[in-house]
XYZ file of C-alpha atoms in Angstrom:
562
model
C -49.816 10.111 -37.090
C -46.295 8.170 -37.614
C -44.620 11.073 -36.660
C -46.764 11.628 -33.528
C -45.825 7.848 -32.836
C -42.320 8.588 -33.468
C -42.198 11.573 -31.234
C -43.632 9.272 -28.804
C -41.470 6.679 -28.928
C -38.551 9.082 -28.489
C -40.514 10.818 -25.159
C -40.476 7.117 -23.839
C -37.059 5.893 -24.185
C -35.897 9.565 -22.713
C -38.464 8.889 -20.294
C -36.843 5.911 -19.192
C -33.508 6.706 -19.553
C -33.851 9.779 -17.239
C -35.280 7.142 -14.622
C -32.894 4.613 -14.849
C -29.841 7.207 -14.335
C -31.676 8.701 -11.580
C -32.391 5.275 -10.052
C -28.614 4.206 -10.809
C -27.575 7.917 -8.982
C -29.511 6.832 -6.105
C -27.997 3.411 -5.791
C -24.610 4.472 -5.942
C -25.033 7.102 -2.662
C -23.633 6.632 0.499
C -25.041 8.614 3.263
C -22.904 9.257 6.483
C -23.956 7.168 9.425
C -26.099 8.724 12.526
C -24.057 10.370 15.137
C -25.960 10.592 18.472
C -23.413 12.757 19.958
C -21.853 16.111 17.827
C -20.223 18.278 20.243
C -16.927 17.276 18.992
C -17.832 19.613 16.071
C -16.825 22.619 18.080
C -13.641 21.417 18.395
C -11.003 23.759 17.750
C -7.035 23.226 16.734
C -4.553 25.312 18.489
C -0.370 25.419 18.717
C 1.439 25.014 22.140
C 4.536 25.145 19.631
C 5.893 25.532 16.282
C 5.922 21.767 15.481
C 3.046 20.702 18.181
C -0.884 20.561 17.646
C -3.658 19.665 19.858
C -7.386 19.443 19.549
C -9.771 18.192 22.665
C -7.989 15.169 23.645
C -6.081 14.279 20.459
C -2.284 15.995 19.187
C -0.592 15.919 15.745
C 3.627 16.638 15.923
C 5.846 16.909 13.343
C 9.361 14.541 13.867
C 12.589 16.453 12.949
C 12.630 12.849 11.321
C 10.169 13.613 9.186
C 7.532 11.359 10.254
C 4.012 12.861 11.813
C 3.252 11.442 14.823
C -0.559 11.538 15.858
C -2.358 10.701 19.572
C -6.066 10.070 19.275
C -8.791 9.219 22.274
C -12.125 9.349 22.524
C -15.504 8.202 20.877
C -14.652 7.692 17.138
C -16.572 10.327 15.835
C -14.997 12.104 18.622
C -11.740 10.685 17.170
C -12.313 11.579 13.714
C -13.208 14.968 14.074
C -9.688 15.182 15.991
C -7.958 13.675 12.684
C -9.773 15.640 10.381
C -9.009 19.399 11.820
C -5.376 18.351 12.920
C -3.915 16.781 9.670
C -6.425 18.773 7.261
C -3.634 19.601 5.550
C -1.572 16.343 5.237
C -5.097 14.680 4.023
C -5.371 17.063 0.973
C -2.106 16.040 0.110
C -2.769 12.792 0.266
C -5.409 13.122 -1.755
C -4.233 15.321 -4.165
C -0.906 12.791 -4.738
C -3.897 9.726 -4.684
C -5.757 11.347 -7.543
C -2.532 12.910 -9.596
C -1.164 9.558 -9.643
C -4.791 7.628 -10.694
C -4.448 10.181 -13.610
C -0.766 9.532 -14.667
C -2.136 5.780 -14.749
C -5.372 6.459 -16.949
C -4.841 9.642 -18.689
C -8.037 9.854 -20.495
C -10.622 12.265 -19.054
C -13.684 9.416 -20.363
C -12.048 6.558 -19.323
C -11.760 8.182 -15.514
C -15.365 8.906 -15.464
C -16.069 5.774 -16.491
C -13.865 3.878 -13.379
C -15.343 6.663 -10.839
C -18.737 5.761 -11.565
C -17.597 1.556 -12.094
C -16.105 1.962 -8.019
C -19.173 3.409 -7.423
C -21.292 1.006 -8.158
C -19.277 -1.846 -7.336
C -19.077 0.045 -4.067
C -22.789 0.891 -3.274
C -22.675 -1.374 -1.076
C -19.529 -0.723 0.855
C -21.014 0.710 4.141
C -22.997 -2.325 4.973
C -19.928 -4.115 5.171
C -18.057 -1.534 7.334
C -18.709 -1.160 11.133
C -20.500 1.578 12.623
C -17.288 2.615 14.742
C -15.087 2.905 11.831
C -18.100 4.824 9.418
C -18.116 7.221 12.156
C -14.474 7.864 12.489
C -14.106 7.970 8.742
C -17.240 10.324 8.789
C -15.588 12.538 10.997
C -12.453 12.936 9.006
C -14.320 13.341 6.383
C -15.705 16.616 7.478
C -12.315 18.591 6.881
C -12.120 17.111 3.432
C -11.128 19.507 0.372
C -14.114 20.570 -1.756
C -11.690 20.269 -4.562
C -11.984 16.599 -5.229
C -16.067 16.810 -4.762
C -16.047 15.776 -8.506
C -15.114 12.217 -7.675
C -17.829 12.617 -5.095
C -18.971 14.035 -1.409
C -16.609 13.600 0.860
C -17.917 10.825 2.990
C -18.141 8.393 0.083
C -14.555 9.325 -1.004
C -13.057 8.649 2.281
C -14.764 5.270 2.707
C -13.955 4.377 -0.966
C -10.814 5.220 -0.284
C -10.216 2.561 2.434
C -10.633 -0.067 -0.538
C -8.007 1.297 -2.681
C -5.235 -1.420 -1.156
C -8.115 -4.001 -2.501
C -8.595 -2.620 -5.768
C -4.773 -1.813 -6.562
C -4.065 -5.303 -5.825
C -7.204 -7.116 -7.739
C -6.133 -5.158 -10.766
C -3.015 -6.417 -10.421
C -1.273 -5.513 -14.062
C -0.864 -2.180 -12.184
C 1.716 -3.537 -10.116
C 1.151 -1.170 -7.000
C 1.767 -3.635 -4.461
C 4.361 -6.477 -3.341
C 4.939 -6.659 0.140
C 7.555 -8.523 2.391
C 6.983 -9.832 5.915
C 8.276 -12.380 8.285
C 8.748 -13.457 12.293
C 11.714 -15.096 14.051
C 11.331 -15.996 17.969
C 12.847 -18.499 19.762
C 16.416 -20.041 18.920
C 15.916 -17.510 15.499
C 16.678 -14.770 17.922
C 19.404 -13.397 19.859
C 17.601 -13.045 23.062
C 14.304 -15.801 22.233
C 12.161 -12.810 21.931
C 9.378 -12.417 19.318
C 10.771 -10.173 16.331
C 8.921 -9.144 13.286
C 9.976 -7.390 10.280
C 7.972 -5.714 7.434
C 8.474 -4.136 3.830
C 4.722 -2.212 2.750
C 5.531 -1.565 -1.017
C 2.583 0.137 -1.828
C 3.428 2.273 -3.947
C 1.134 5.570 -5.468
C 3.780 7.471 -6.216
C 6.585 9.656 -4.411
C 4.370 12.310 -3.035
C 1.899 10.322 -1.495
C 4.588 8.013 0.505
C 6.233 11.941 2.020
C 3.631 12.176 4.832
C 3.659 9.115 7.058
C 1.585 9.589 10.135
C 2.362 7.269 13.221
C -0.678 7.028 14.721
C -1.271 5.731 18.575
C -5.120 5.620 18.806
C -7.207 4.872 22.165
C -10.140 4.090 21.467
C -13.263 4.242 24.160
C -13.722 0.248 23.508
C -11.096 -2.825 22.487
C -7.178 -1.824 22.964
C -5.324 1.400 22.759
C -2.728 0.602 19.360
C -0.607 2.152 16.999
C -0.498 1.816 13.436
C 1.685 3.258 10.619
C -0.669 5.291 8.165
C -1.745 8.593 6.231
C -3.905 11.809 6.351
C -7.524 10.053 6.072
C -6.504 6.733 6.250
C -8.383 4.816 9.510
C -7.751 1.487 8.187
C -4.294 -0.618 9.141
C -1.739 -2.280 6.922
C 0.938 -2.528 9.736
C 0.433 -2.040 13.489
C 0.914 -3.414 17.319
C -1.753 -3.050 20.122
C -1.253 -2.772 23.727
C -1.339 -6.150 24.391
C 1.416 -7.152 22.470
C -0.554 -8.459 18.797
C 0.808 -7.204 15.668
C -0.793 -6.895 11.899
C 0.741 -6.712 8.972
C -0.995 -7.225 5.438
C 0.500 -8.817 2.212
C -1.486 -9.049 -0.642
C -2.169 -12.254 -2.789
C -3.246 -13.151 -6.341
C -7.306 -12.176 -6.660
C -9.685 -12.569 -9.278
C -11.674 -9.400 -10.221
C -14.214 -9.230 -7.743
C -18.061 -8.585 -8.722
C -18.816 -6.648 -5.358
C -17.630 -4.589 -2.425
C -16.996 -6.221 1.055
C -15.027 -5.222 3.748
C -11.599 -3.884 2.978
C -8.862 -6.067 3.894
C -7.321 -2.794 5.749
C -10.587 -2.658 8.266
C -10.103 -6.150 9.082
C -6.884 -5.915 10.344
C -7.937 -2.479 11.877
C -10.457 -4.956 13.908
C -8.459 -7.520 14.589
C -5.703 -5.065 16.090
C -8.053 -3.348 18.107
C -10.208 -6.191 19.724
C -7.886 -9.141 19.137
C -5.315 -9.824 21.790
C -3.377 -13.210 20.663
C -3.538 -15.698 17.798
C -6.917 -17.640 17.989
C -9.021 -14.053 18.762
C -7.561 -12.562 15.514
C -8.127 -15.617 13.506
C -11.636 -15.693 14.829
C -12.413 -12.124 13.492
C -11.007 -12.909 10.255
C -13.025 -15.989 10.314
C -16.272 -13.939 10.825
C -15.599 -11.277 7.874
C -16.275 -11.309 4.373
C -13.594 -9.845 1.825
C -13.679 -9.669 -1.397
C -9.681 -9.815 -2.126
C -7.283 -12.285 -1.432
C -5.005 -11.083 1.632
C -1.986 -13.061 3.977
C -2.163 -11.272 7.195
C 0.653 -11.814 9.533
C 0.061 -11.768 13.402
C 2.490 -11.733 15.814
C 1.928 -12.128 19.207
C 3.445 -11.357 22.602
C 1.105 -14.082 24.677
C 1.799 -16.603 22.417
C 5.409 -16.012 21.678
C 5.377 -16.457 17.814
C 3.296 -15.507 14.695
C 1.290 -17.407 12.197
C -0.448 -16.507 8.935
C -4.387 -16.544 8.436
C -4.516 -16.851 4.816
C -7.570 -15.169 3.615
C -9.602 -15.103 0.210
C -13.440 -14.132 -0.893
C -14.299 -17.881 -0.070
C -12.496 -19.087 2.639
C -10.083 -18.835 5.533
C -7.229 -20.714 6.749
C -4.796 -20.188 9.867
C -1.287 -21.514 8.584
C 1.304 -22.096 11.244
C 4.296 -23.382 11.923
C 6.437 -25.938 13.909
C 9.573 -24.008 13.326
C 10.593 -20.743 15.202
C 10.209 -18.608 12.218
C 7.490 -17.771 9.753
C 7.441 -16.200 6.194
C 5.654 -14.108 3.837
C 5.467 -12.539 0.874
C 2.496 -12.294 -1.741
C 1.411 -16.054 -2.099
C -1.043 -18.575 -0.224
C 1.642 -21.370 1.136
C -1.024 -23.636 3.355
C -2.273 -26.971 2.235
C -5.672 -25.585 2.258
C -4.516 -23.444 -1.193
C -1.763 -25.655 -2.358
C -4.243 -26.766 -5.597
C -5.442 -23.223 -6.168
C -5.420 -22.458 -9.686
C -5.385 -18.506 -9.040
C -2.506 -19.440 -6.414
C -0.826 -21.485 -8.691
C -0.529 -19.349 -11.514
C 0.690 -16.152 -9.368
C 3.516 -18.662 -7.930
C 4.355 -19.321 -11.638
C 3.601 -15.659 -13.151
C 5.706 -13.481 -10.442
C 8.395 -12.099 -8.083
C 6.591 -13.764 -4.553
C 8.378 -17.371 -4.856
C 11.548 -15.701 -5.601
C 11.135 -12.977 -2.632
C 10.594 -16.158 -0.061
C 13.708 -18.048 -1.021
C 15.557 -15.067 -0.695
C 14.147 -13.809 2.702
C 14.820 -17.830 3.781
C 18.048 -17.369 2.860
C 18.449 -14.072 4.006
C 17.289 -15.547 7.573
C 19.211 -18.111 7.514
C 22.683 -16.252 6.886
C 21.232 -13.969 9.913
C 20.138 -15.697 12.451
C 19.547 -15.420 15.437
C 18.094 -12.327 14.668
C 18.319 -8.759 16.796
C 16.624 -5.622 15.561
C 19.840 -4.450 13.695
C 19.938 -7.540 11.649
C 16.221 -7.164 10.952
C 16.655 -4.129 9.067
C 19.478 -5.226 7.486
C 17.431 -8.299 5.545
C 14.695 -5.571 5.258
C 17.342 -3.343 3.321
C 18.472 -5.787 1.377
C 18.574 -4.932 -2.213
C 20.595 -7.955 -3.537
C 18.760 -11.539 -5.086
C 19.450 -15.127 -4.426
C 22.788 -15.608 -3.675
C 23.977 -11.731 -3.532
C 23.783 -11.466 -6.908
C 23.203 -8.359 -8.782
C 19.766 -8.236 -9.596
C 19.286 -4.393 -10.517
C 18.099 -1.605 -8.066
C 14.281 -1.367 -8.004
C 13.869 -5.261 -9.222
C 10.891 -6.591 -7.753
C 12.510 -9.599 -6.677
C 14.543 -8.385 -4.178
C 13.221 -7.939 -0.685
C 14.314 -3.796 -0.802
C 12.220 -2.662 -3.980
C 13.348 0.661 -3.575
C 9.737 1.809 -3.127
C 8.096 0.948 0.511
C 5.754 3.350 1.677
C 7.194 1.954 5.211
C 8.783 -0.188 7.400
C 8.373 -1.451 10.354
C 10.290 -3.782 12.718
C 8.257 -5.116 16.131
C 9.244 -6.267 19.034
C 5.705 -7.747 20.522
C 7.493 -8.707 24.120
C 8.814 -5.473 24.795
C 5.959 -3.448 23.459
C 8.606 -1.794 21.227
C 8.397 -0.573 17.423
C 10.685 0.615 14.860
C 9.621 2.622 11.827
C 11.411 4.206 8.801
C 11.882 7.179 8.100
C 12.864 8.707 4.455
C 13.916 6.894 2.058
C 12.230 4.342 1.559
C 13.610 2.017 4.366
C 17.411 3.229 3.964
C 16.900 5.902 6.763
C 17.091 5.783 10.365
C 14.506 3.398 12.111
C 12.908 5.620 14.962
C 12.065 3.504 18.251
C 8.622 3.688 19.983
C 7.552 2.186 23.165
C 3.872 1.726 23.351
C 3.727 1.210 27.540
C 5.539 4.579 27.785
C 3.028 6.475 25.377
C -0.297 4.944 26.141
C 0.601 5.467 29.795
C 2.722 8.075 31.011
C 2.663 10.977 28.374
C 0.113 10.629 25.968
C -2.384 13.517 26.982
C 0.832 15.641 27.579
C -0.241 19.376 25.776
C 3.369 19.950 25.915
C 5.715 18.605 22.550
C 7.328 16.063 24.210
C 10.111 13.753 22.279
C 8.355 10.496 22.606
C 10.602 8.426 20.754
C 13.200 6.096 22.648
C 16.529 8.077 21.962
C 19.546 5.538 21.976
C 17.444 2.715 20.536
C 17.275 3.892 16.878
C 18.840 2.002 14.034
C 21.319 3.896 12.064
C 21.254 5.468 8.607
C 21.514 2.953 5.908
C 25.788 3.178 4.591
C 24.496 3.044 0.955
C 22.613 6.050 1.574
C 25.682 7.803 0.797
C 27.076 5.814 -1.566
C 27.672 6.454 -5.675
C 25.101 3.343 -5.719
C 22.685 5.277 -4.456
C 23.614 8.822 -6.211
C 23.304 6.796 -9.451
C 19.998 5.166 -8.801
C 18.292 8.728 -8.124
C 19.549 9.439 -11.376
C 18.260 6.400 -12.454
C 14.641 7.111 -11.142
C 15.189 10.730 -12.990
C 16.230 9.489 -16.134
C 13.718 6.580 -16.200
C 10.308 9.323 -16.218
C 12.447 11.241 -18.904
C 11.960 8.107 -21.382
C 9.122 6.783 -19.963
C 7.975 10.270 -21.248
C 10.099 10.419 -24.701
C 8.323 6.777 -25.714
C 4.702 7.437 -24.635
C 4.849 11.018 -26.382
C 6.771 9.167 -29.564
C 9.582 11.966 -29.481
C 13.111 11.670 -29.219
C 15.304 12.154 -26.251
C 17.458 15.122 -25.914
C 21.003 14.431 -26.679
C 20.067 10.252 -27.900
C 23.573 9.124 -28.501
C 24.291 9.664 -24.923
C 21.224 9.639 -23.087
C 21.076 6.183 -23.586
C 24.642 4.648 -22.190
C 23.995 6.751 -19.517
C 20.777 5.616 -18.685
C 22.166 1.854 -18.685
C 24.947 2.894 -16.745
C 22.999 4.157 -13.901
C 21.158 0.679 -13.254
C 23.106 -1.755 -15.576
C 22.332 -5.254 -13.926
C 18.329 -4.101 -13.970
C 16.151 -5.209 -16.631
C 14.447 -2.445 -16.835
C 17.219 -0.236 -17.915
C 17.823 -2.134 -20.910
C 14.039 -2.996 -21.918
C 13.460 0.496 -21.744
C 15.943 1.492 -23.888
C 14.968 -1.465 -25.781
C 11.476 -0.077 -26.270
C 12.768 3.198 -27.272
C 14.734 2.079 -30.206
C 12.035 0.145 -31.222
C 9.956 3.131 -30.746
C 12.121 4.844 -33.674
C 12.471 1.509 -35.935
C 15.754 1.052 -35.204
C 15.540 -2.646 -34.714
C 19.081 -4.135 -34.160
C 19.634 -1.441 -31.371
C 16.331 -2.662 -30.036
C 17.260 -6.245 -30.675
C 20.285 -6.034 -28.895
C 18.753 -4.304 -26.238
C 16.084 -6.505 -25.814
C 18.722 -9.357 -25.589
C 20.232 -7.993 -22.749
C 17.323 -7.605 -20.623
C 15.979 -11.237 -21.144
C 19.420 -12.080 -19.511
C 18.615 -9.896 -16.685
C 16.424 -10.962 -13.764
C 12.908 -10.387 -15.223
C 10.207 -10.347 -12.402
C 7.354 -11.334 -13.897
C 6.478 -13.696 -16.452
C 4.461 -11.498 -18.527
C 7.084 -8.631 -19.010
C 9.439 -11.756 -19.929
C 6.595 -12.785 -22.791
C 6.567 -9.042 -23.903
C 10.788 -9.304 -24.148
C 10.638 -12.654 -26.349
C 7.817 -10.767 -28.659
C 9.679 -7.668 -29.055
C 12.281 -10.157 -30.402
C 10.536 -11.848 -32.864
C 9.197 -8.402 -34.053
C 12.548 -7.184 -34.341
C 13.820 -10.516 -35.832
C 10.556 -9.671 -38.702
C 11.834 -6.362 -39.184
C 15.560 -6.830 -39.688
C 14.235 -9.645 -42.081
C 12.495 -7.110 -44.338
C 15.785 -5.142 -44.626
């Protein structure tokens, strides 16, 4: 009889455990939304030219440039089906380089599991946040998805959960994937009083997943016709201007952790651009929507001839303007309304933001009045307060060394500028949204529909031995990144490491890292001295400054013991 009890005891708790996973596997699924209409399945892609793709209404061309540029109309599953079959390719890139990346940050196979099925949960909820339009857009991209990544789940729920990935690479924010750089000048700030805006998005996932940057004008069948800058599967926007002259551009700010899914801060701003067409509208969408990150979002607008900020976290929202004819942003709250914030507060103290503003104030002030060229120039600039030498790649400087894009606008003029590669060192291709919503934009043939004679020129440093040494730099960097994780020692030490420092000497990095490899090997009073030198280096944030002072003391303990 125990052992009948026993046996029964263990056919309960199975019992119950086989229940509660299938009741948790049925809480995390997210089913696609109802499409009335489907005919946009049939849909089929074909070539009017080498570099030139069309399907239905929508076209996909490739820039000599680099950049994609994409034209889609229609209903938005309509729309997404479009996306889906003409940039299949580019969105199995992108999320192939999303998910190599996610696994060069967490290595382990368990600990993945564990964070696909923790954003699924946290996520179950996702859809009822998200607009019908946008789940069936996203839906319809969807279907050309690669059965590949169908272990992280079907692809529906990846490409939704995808559109939170800006939220949730910001929240955790010890991964340091994101610190952007935005600002607007009109007025006396500019040559000609015009609205100008300029924008840094350093998001960064990694090299591969920045290569394929799709310029997407979209008409939709309701709200405006707008462009945005973006990637294969992406239907959200982090930068973009509609037809009416209202730009978007999103900078992230300090968040706690949040408990639950709302809607991503990148479909907000797709909303706003779409059905927003000056200050109060867009601030009056934000108003209405529930996120569950903290998020500045700059908007421009032609009507109202400037920009303001609407400063938005989990709990509250606050339009911050000003009576000045510029307006500034980086990755902090700077209204009244979050002046006492204690998160705020502490990400003011903790990192690069503060640091970024003074020197974009500066940088505007040494500028202006501003024109387009001397937009990109403050948007290239790689130096820190005062010109000094900060280091290549420092955080603190407005050019990072890392943007995804960027983007000047000119709201009055319907006109945009956007990067190409590098970074933002490259040319700046011109765009005139008037001329491609209304004269060519159904064209089958490959038309150029950028605005030759407007671009701005190549970056100069692009072919300087600055440059030259900071690839090397970047190179050298994964090599002992590498050496120190795998605790092995570099090839040829002795000079490995001079030349390492040489390539990036007045960066911190370059000298904690070497710091860290010493240390690696016990060889304290290399790693001492080491350590030294990057604490007199610009340090970004006040953690990795903490980790420098304890690597001391450690070092200090160890040379002690000798």
């Amino acid at each position: 009889m125990p052992g009948t009890r026993i046996w029964l005891v263990v056919f309960i708790l199975a019992a119950m455990v086989l229940i509660l996973w299938s009741w948790f596997r049925i809480s995390i699924n997210i089913y696609p939304p109802p499409v009335a209409d489907r005919s946009a399945d049939t849909l089929n892609v074909y070539s009017t030219r080498s570099d030139f793709w069309r399907c239905g209404q929508c076209w996909l061309k490739k820039d000599p440039s680099g950049l994609w540029i994409m034209y889609l109309k229609g209903s938005p599953y309509e729309r997404g089906i479009a996306n889906g079959k003409l940039a299949k390719s580019l969105i199995y890139r992108q999320e192939k380089a999303f998910v190599n990346q996610i696994r060069k940050i967490i290595p382990s196979d368990f600990y993945l599991h564990f964070l696909k099925y923790f954003i699924y949960w946290f996520n179950r909820d996702l859809d009822s946040y998200v607009s019908l339009e946008n789940k069936q857009e996203i839906y319809g991209i969807s279907k050309s998805a690669s059965h590949e990544f169908d272990f992280i789940g079907s692809s529906y729920q990846r490409m939704l959960n995808f559109h939170s990935a800006h939220d949730i690479g910001h929240a955790l924010e010890q991964l340091n994937l994101v610190g952007c750089t935005s600002f607007g000048a009109w007025g006396s700030s500019t040559a000609d009083s015009s609205l100008i805006l300029g924008r840094n998005f350093d998001f960064y996932m990694g090299d591969e997943f920045a290569r394929d940057k799709i310029v997407c004008f979209e008409q939709p069948d309701t709200g405006h016709a707008f462009m945005m800058i973006t990637w294969g599967g992406m239907t959200g926007v982090v930068s973009g201007m509609n037809e009416e002259g209202l730009t978007v551009t999103i900078n992230a700010a300090r968040s706690k952790i949040p408990l639950s899914a709302r809607m991503p801060i990148s479909l907000l701003a797709r909303e706003i651009l779409q059905y927003a067409s000056d200050i109060n509208q867009a601030y009056a969408i934000a108003r209405k929507r529930l996120t569950f990150v903290s998020e500045s979002l700059l908007i421009g607008s032609a009507s109202d001839g400037r920009a303001a900020i609407i400063e938005k976290s989990p709990y509250k929202t606050y339009l911050l303007e000003t009576k000045g004819t510029s307006i500034l942003c980086t990755n902090h709250f700077q209204s009244a309304e979050f002046a006492q914030d204690p998160m705020n507060r502490e990400n003011i103290r903790d990192n690069a933001s503060l640091y970024r503003y003074r020197k974009l104030q500066e940088d505007i002030c040494r500028e202006s009045p501003l024109t387009i060229e001397k937009t990109a120039l403050i948007l290239r600039d790689r130096s820190g307060l005062g010109g000094t030498d900060i280091g290549l790649g420092n955080e603190k400087a407005i050019n990072q060394l890392i943007a995804h894009h960027s983007v000047i606008f000119n709201p009055e003029r319907r006109l945009v500028w956007v990067s190409t590669v590098p970074w933002q060192l490259g040319a700046y291709k011109c765009f005139d949204l008037r001329k491609i919503f209304h004269n060519f934009a159904d064209s089958v043939r490959g038309v150029e529909i950028d605005e030759r004679g407007k671009e701005v020129p190549p970056d100069i440093f692009l072919k300087s031995a600055g440059f030259k040494a900071f690839t090397e730099f970047r190179l050298m960097k994964s090599i002992i990144h590498a050496c120190i994780k795998q605790g092995r020692t570099l090839p040829g030490e002795r000079s490995f490491i001079p030349s390492f420092i040489r390539t990036n000497p007045g960066y911190y990095e370059s000298w904690f890292l070497s710091a860290e490899y010493y240390f690696m090997l016990g060889k304290t009073a290399q790693a001492r001295s080491c350590y030294y030198k990057a604490l007199g280096c610009e340090v970004p944030r006040w953690n990795e400054k903490q980790k420098i002072i304890r690597r001391i003391a450690e070092c200090n303990t160890g040379l002690k013991k000798h």
